[in-house]
PDB file of C-alpha atoms and ligand atoms in Angstrom:
ATOM      1  CA  MET A  54      16.330 -58.923  -9.701  1.00  0.00           C
ATOM      2  CA  ASP A  55      15.414 -62.307 -11.188  1.00  0.00           C
ATOM      3  CA  LYS A  56      18.088 -64.855 -12.059  1.00  0.00           C
ATOM      4  CA  LYS A  57      17.712 -64.447 -15.799  1.00  0.00           C
ATOM      5  CA  ARG A  58      18.272 -60.699 -15.603  1.00  0.00           C
ATOM      6  CA  GLU A  59      21.190 -61.160 -13.190  1.00  0.00           C
ATOM      7  CA  LEU A  60      22.895 -63.570 -15.587  1.00  0.00           C
ATOM      8  CA  GLN A  61      22.246 -61.241 -18.481  1.00  0.00           C
ATOM      9  CA  LYS A  62      23.799 -58.297 -16.634  1.00  0.00           C
ATOM     10  CA  LEU A  63      26.808 -60.420 -15.761  1.00  0.00           C
ATOM     11  CA  SER A  64      27.183 -61.468 -19.415  1.00  0.00           C
ATOM     12  CA  GLU A  65      27.187 -57.800 -20.416  1.00  0.00           C
ATOM     13  CA  GLU A  66      29.894 -57.127 -17.852  1.00  0.00           C
ATOM     14  CA  ILE A  67      31.943 -60.037 -19.227  1.00  0.00           C
ATOM     15  CA  ALA A  68      31.498 -58.802 -22.802  1.00  0.00           C
ATOM     16  CA  SER A  69      33.265 -55.549 -21.942  1.00  0.00           C
ATOM     17  CA  CYS A  70      35.810 -57.045 -19.512  1.00  0.00           C
ATOM     18  CA  ARG A  71      39.432 -55.878 -19.767  1.00  0.00           C
ATOM     19  CA  LYS A  72      40.843 -57.620 -16.696  1.00  0.00           C
ATOM     20  CA  CYS A  73      43.422 -59.528 -18.740  1.00  0.00           C
ATOM     21  CA  ASP A  74      45.027 -59.053 -22.147  1.00  0.00           C
ATOM     22  CA  LEU A  75      42.713 -61.470 -23.931  1.00  0.00           C
ATOM     23  CA  TYR A  76      40.252 -58.657 -24.632  1.00  0.00           C
ATOM     24  CA  GLN A  77      42.762 -57.341 -27.177  1.00  0.00           C
ATOM     25  CA  THR A  78      42.568 -60.428 -29.357  1.00  0.00           C
ATOM     26  CA  ARG A  79      39.107 -61.897 -28.748  1.00  0.00           C
ATOM     27  CA  ARG A  80      36.351 -61.332 -31.262  1.00  0.00           C
ATOM     28  CA  LYS A  81      33.485 -62.043 -28.897  1.00  0.00           C
ATOM     29  CA  ALA A  82      33.547 -62.865 -25.215  1.00  0.00           C
ATOM     30  CA  VAL A  83      31.850 -66.167 -24.389  1.00  0.00           C
ATOM     31  CA  PRO A  84      30.071 -65.776 -21.035  1.00  0.00           C
ATOM     32  CA  GLY A  85      28.191 -69.063 -21.253  1.00  0.00           C
ATOM     33  CA  GLU A  86      24.538 -69.885 -21.705  1.00  0.00           C
ATOM     34  CA  GLY A  87      21.724 -72.044 -20.479  1.00  0.00           C
ATOM     35  CA  LYS A  88      18.853 -72.252 -18.087  1.00  0.00           C
ATOM     36  CA  GLU A  89      19.023 -69.792 -15.212  1.00  0.00           C
ATOM     37  CA  ASP A  90      17.873 -72.448 -12.757  1.00  0.00           C
ATOM     38  CA  ALA A  91      19.679 -75.408 -14.342  1.00  0.00           C
ATOM     39  CA  GLU A  92      20.265 -78.398 -12.083  1.00  0.00           C
ATOM     40  CA  ILE A  93      23.482 -79.277 -13.906  1.00  0.00           C
ATOM     41  CA  PHE A  94      26.175 -76.721 -14.690  1.00  0.00           C
ATOM     42  CA  PHE A  95      29.073 -77.631 -17.011  1.00  0.00           C
ATOM     43  CA  VAL A  96      32.467 -75.931 -16.826  1.00  0.00           C
ATOM     44  CA  GLY A  97      34.994 -76.269 -19.657  1.00  0.00           C
ATOM     45  CA  GLU A  98      38.429 -74.706 -20.116  1.00  0.00           C
ATOM     46  CA  SER A  99      38.331 -71.790 -22.552  1.00  0.00           C
ATOM     47  CA  PRO A 100      36.462 -70.838 -25.720  1.00  0.00           C
ATOM     48  CA  GLY A 101      37.941 -72.060 -29.010  1.00  0.00           C
ATOM     49  CA  GLU A 102      37.921 -70.290 -32.366  1.00  0.00           C
ATOM     50  CA  GLU A 103      34.360 -71.140 -33.274  1.00  0.00           C
ATOM     51  CA  GLU A 104      33.125 -70.010 -29.854  1.00  0.00           C
ATOM     52  CA  ASP A 105      35.138 -66.780 -30.250  1.00  0.00           C
ATOM     53  CA  ARG A 106      33.438 -66.143 -33.590  1.00  0.00           C
ATOM     54  CA  LEU A 107      29.929 -66.810 -32.331  1.00  0.00           C
ATOM     55  CA  GLY A 108      30.130 -65.753 -28.677  1.00  0.00           C
ATOM     56  CA  ARG A 109      28.590 -69.071 -27.604  1.00  0.00           C
ATOM     57  CA  PRO A 110      30.143 -71.896 -25.538  1.00  0.00           C
ATOM     58  CA  PHE A 111      30.930 -75.345 -26.931  1.00  0.00           C
ATOM     59  CA  VAL A 112      29.757 -74.825 -30.497  1.00  0.00           C
ATOM     60  CA  GLY A 113      32.886 -76.168 -32.244  1.00  0.00           C
ATOM     61  CA  ARG A 114      34.123 -79.770 -32.511  1.00  0.00           C
ATOM     62  CA  ALA A 115      34.339 -80.313 -28.762  1.00  0.00           C
ATOM     63  CA  GLY A 116      30.835 -78.870 -28.491  1.00  0.00           C
ATOM     64  CA  ARG A 117      29.456 -81.363 -30.965  1.00  0.00           C
ATOM     65  CA  PHE A 118      30.952 -84.147 -28.897  1.00  0.00           C
ATOM     66  CA  LEU A 119      29.498 -82.601 -25.732  1.00  0.00           C
ATOM     67  CA  ASP A 120      26.089 -82.565 -27.461  1.00  0.00           C
ATOM     68  CA  GLU A 121      26.548 -86.260 -28.239  1.00  0.00           C
ATOM     69  CA  LEU A 122      27.364 -87.000 -24.601  1.00  0.00           C
ATOM     70  CA  LEU A 123      24.351 -85.014 -23.386  1.00  0.00           C
ATOM     71  CA  LYS A 124      22.066 -86.841 -25.790  1.00  0.00           C
ATOM     72  CA  ALA A 125      23.432 -90.253 -24.809  1.00  0.00           C
ATOM     73  CA  SER A 126      22.763 -89.464 -21.167  1.00  0.00           C
ATOM     74  CA  GLY A 127      19.234 -88.219 -21.739  1.00  0.00           C
ATOM     75  CA  LEU A 128      20.033 -84.588 -20.874  1.00  0.00           C
ATOM     76  CA  ARG A 129      18.941 -81.683 -23.041  1.00  0.00           C
ATOM     77  CA  ARG A 130      21.320 -78.827 -23.759  1.00  0.00           C
ATOM     78  CA  GLU A 131      18.529 -76.307 -23.171  1.00  0.00           C
ATOM     79  CA  ASP A 132      18.000 -77.632 -19.627  1.00  0.00           C
ATOM     80  CA  VAL A 133      21.594 -77.234 -18.437  1.00  0.00           C
ATOM     81  CA  PHE A 134      24.050 -74.341 -18.104  1.00  0.00           C
ATOM     82  CA  ILE A 135      27.312 -74.420 -20.066  1.00  0.00           C
ATOM     83  CA  THR A 136      30.334 -72.193 -19.640  1.00  0.00           C
ATOM     84  CA  SER A 137      34.136 -72.311 -19.278  1.00  0.00           C
ATOM     85  CA  VAL A 138      36.722 -71.070 -16.791  1.00  0.00           C
ATOM     86  CA  LEU A 139      37.956 -68.440 -19.274  1.00  0.00           C
ATOM     87  CA  LYS A 140      35.375 -66.325 -21.031  1.00  0.00           C
ATOM     88  CA  SER A 141      37.725 -65.186 -23.813  1.00  0.00           C
ATOM     89  CA  HIS A 142      39.566 -67.253 -26.398  1.00  0.00           C
ATOM     90  CA  PRO A 143      43.345 -67.495 -25.938  1.00  0.00           C
ATOM     91  CA  SER A 144      44.536 -67.263 -29.528  1.00  0.00           C
ATOM     92  CA  GLY A 145      46.401 -70.266 -30.826  1.00  0.00           C
ATOM     93  CA  ASN A 146      44.418 -72.430 -28.399  1.00  0.00           C
ATOM     94  CA  ARG A 147      47.173 -72.358 -25.815  1.00  0.00           C
ATOM     95  CA  PRO A 148      46.320 -73.359 -22.232  1.00  0.00           C
ATOM     96  CA  PRO A 149      45.063 -70.528 -19.993  1.00  0.00           C
ATOM     97  CA  LYS A 150      47.698 -68.655 -17.965  1.00  0.00           C
ATOM     98  CA  ARG A 151      47.331 -68.641 -14.198  1.00  0.00           C
ATOM     99  CA  SER A 152      46.839 -64.849 -14.255  1.00  0.00           C
ATOM    100  CA  GLU A 153      44.009 -65.203 -16.798  1.00  0.00           C
ATOM    101  CA  VAL A 154      42.285 -67.828 -14.664  1.00  0.00           C
ATOM    102  CA  GLU A 155      42.609 -65.617 -11.580  1.00  0.00           C
ATOM    103  CA  ALA A 156      41.159 -62.628 -13.425  1.00  0.00           C
ATOM    104  CA  CYS A 157      38.251 -64.596 -14.868  1.00  0.00           C
ATOM    105  CA  LEU A 158      37.319 -66.934 -12.017  1.00  0.00           C
ATOM    106  CA  PRO A 159      35.137 -64.416 -10.134  1.00  0.00           C
ATOM    107  CA  TYR A 160      32.743 -64.419 -13.111  1.00  0.00           C
ATOM    108  CA  LEU A 161      32.357 -68.186 -12.930  1.00  0.00           C
ATOM    109  CA  LYS A 162      31.820 -68.021  -9.180  1.00  0.00           C
ATOM    110  CA  ARG A 163      29.102 -65.405  -9.604  1.00  0.00           C
ATOM    111  CA  GLN A 164      27.415 -67.499 -12.291  1.00  0.00           C
ATOM    112  CA  LEU A 165      27.458 -70.441  -9.892  1.00  0.00           C
ATOM    113  CA  GLU A 166      25.923 -68.342  -7.112  1.00  0.00           C
ATOM    114  CA  ILE A 167      23.131 -67.152  -9.377  1.00  0.00           C
ATOM    115  CA  VAL A 168      22.257 -70.486 -10.991  1.00  0.00           C
ATOM    116  CA  ASN A 169      22.966 -72.448  -7.801  1.00  0.00           C
ATOM    117  CA  PRO A 170      22.874 -75.857  -9.539  1.00  0.00           C
ATOM    118  CA  LYS A 171      22.581 -79.235  -7.827  1.00  0.00           C
ATOM    119  CA  LEU A 172      25.710 -80.432  -9.600  1.00  0.00           C
ATOM    120  CA  VAL A 173      28.735 -78.753 -11.189  1.00  0.00           C
ATOM    121  CA  VAL A 174      30.409 -80.883 -13.857  1.00  0.00           C
ATOM    122  CA  LEU A 175      34.096 -80.088 -14.274  1.00  0.00           C
ATOM    123  CA  LEU A 176      35.263 -80.861 -17.796  1.00  0.00           C
ATOM    124  CA  GLY A 177      39.016 -81.363 -17.682  1.00  0.00           C
ATOM    125  CA  ASN A 178      41.970 -80.373 -15.554  1.00  0.00           C
ATOM    126  CA  VAL A 179      41.673 -76.590 -15.854  1.00  0.00           C
ATOM    127  CA  ALA A 180      38.126 -76.601 -14.455  1.00  0.00           C
ATOM    128  CA  LEU A 181      39.150 -79.129 -11.802  1.00  0.00           C
ATOM    129  CA  ARG A 182      42.138 -77.073 -10.706  1.00  0.00           C
ATOM    130  CA  SER A 183      40.255 -73.787 -10.746  1.00  0.00           C
ATOM    131  CA  LEU A 184      37.296 -74.906  -8.645  1.00  0.00           C
ATOM    132  CA  LEU A 185      38.606 -77.770  -6.532  1.00  0.00           C
ATOM    133  CA  GLY A 186      42.331 -77.127  -6.418  1.00  0.00           C
ATOM    134  CA  ALA A 187      42.956 -80.734  -7.514  1.00  0.00           C
ATOM    135  CA  GLU A 188      45.437 -81.451 -10.266  1.00  0.00           C
ATOM    136  CA  LYS A 189      44.303 -84.282 -12.509  1.00  0.00           C
ATOM    137  CA  VAL A 190      41.002 -85.753 -13.633  1.00  0.00           C
ATOM    138  CA  SER A 191      42.762 -89.108 -13.859  1.00  0.00           C
ATOM    139  CA  GLN A 192      43.241 -88.932 -10.052  1.00  0.00           C
ATOM    140  CA  THR A 193      40.243 -86.921  -8.842  1.00  0.00           C
ATOM    141  CA  HIS A 194      37.302 -88.380 -10.717  1.00  0.00           C
ATOM    142  CA  GLY A 195      33.559 -88.503 -10.190  1.00  0.00           C
ATOM    143  CA  PHE A 196      31.542 -86.951  -7.350  1.00  0.00           C
ATOM    144  CA  VAL A 197      33.314 -84.618  -4.929  1.00  0.00           C
ATOM    145  CA  GLU A 198      31.689 -82.373  -2.324  1.00  0.00           C
ATOM    146  CA  LYS A 199      33.308 -79.065  -1.433  1.00  0.00           C
ATOM    147  CA  ASN A 200      31.919 -76.250   0.725  1.00  0.00           C
ATOM    148  CA  GLY A 201      28.413 -77.672   0.524  1.00  0.00           C
ATOM    149  CA  ARG A 202      28.433 -77.932  -3.267  1.00  0.00           C
ATOM    150  CA  MET A 203      28.477 -81.130  -5.320  1.00  0.00           C
ATOM    151  CA  PHE A 204      30.941 -81.436  -8.158  1.00  0.00           C
ATOM    152  CA  PHE A 205      31.547 -84.169 -10.699  1.00  0.00           C
ATOM    153  CA  ALA A 206      35.023 -84.321 -12.223  1.00  0.00           C
ATOM    154  CA  THR A 207      35.407 -85.819 -15.675  1.00  0.00           C
ATOM    155  CA  TYR A 208      37.565 -85.322 -18.770  1.00  0.00           C
ATOM    156  CA  HIS A 209      37.383 -82.496 -21.254  1.00  0.00           C
ATOM    157  CA  PRO A 210      35.357 -83.465 -24.376  1.00  0.00           C
ATOM    158  CA  SER A 211      38.378 -82.782 -26.594  1.00  0.00           C
ATOM    159  CA  ALA A 212      40.201 -85.643 -24.803  1.00  0.00           C
ATOM    160  CA  GLY A 213      37.172 -87.890 -25.266  1.00  0.00           C
ATOM    161  CA  MET A 214      37.168 -87.113 -28.978  1.00  0.00           C
ATOM    162  CA  ARG A 215      40.785 -88.181 -29.313  1.00  0.00           C
ATOM    163  CA  PHE A 216      41.000 -91.271 -27.133  1.00  0.00           C
ATOM    164  CA  PRO A 217      38.432 -94.100 -27.372  1.00  0.00           C
ATOM    165  CA  LYS A 218      39.103 -95.198 -23.799  1.00  0.00           C
ATOM    166  CA  ILE A 219      38.338 -91.724 -22.471  1.00  0.00           C
ATOM    167  CA  ARG A 220      35.289 -91.505 -24.701  1.00  0.00           C
ATOM    168  CA  ARG A 221      33.899 -94.696 -23.131  1.00  0.00           C
ATOM    169  CA  ARG A 222      34.688 -93.394 -19.657  1.00  0.00           C
ATOM    170  CA  MET A 223      32.922 -90.104 -20.404  1.00  0.00           C
ATOM    171  CA  LEU A 224      29.845 -91.916 -21.691  1.00  0.00           C
ATOM    172  CA  GLU A 225      29.696 -93.859 -18.423  1.00  0.00           C
ATOM    173  CA  ASP A 226      30.223 -90.650 -16.440  1.00  0.00           C
ATOM    174  CA  PHE A 227      27.488 -88.747 -18.222  1.00  0.00           C
ATOM    175  CA  LYS A 228      24.978 -91.524 -17.516  1.00  0.00           C
ATOM    176  CA  LYS A 229      25.546 -90.947 -13.797  1.00  0.00           C
ATOM    177  CA  LEU A 230      24.615 -87.277 -14.072  1.00  0.00           C
ATOM    178  CA  LYS A 231      20.966 -87.811 -14.879  1.00  0.00           C
ATOM    179  CA  THR A 232      20.624 -90.429 -12.166  1.00  0.00           C
ATOM    180  CA  PHE A 233      22.067 -87.941  -9.684  1.00  0.00           C
ATOM    181  CA  ILE A 234      19.626 -85.129 -10.426  1.00  0.00           C
ATOM    182  CA  ARG A 235      16.638 -87.466 -10.472  1.00  0.00           C
ATOM    183  CA  GLY A 236      17.575 -88.229  -6.858  1.00  0.00           C
TER     184      GLY A 236
HETATM  185  N1  URA B 148      36.304 -75.885 -25.029  1.00  0.00           N
HETATM  186  C1  URA B 148      35.966 -75.289 -23.866  1.00  0.00           C
HETATM  187  O1  URA B 148      36.528 -75.612 -22.823  1.00  0.00           O
HETATM  188  N2  URA B 148      35.027 -74.364 -23.887  1.00  0.00           N
HETATM  189  C2  URA B 148      34.352 -74.015 -24.976  1.00  0.00           C
HETATM  190  O2  URA B 148      33.464 -73.164 -24.914  1.00  0.00           O
HETATM  191  C3  URA B 148      34.712 -74.651 -26.185  1.00  0.00           C
HETATM  192  C4  URA B 148      35.699 -75.580 -26.190  1.00  0.00           C
END
């Protein structure tokens, strides 16, 4: 099966997933989207309300800021893959529960296996904790290699939107991404 079809099948599986209680309150699951052979793969925390309504990742306020960061770094949204640790919106925008992350993480891992990107960009502490087991972006920051895969830990766009210092740091971080994939 080709990668595009594999991702599509996985998205269908996610759309009907009932492995945690979030299926009871979500409107649409948000599997993620992007190029099937993207070199850069972004991982956020969980879909917000706008994402829940549309079934697409990073299309709300944080998404607009992510678009700004991508543009500033010379990357095009259509060339990358974008998803989150959770594929369903936790209502009230509360942080994901450990049990929800555990239930959902296999989907992210399968997406990573299929796309097999050169670089996985972890946006915020939830993505960092889920994939690297590290606690804080303020401590584990930038390029990290684990099990033969390259990761880049940075802040979540919603933090960058709120704090000018983090925004500047994220702009610097995103510039390094393109340089990395160019080799
Ligand atoms: N924040 C995330 O972490 N993911 C989204 O899809 C939207 C906002």
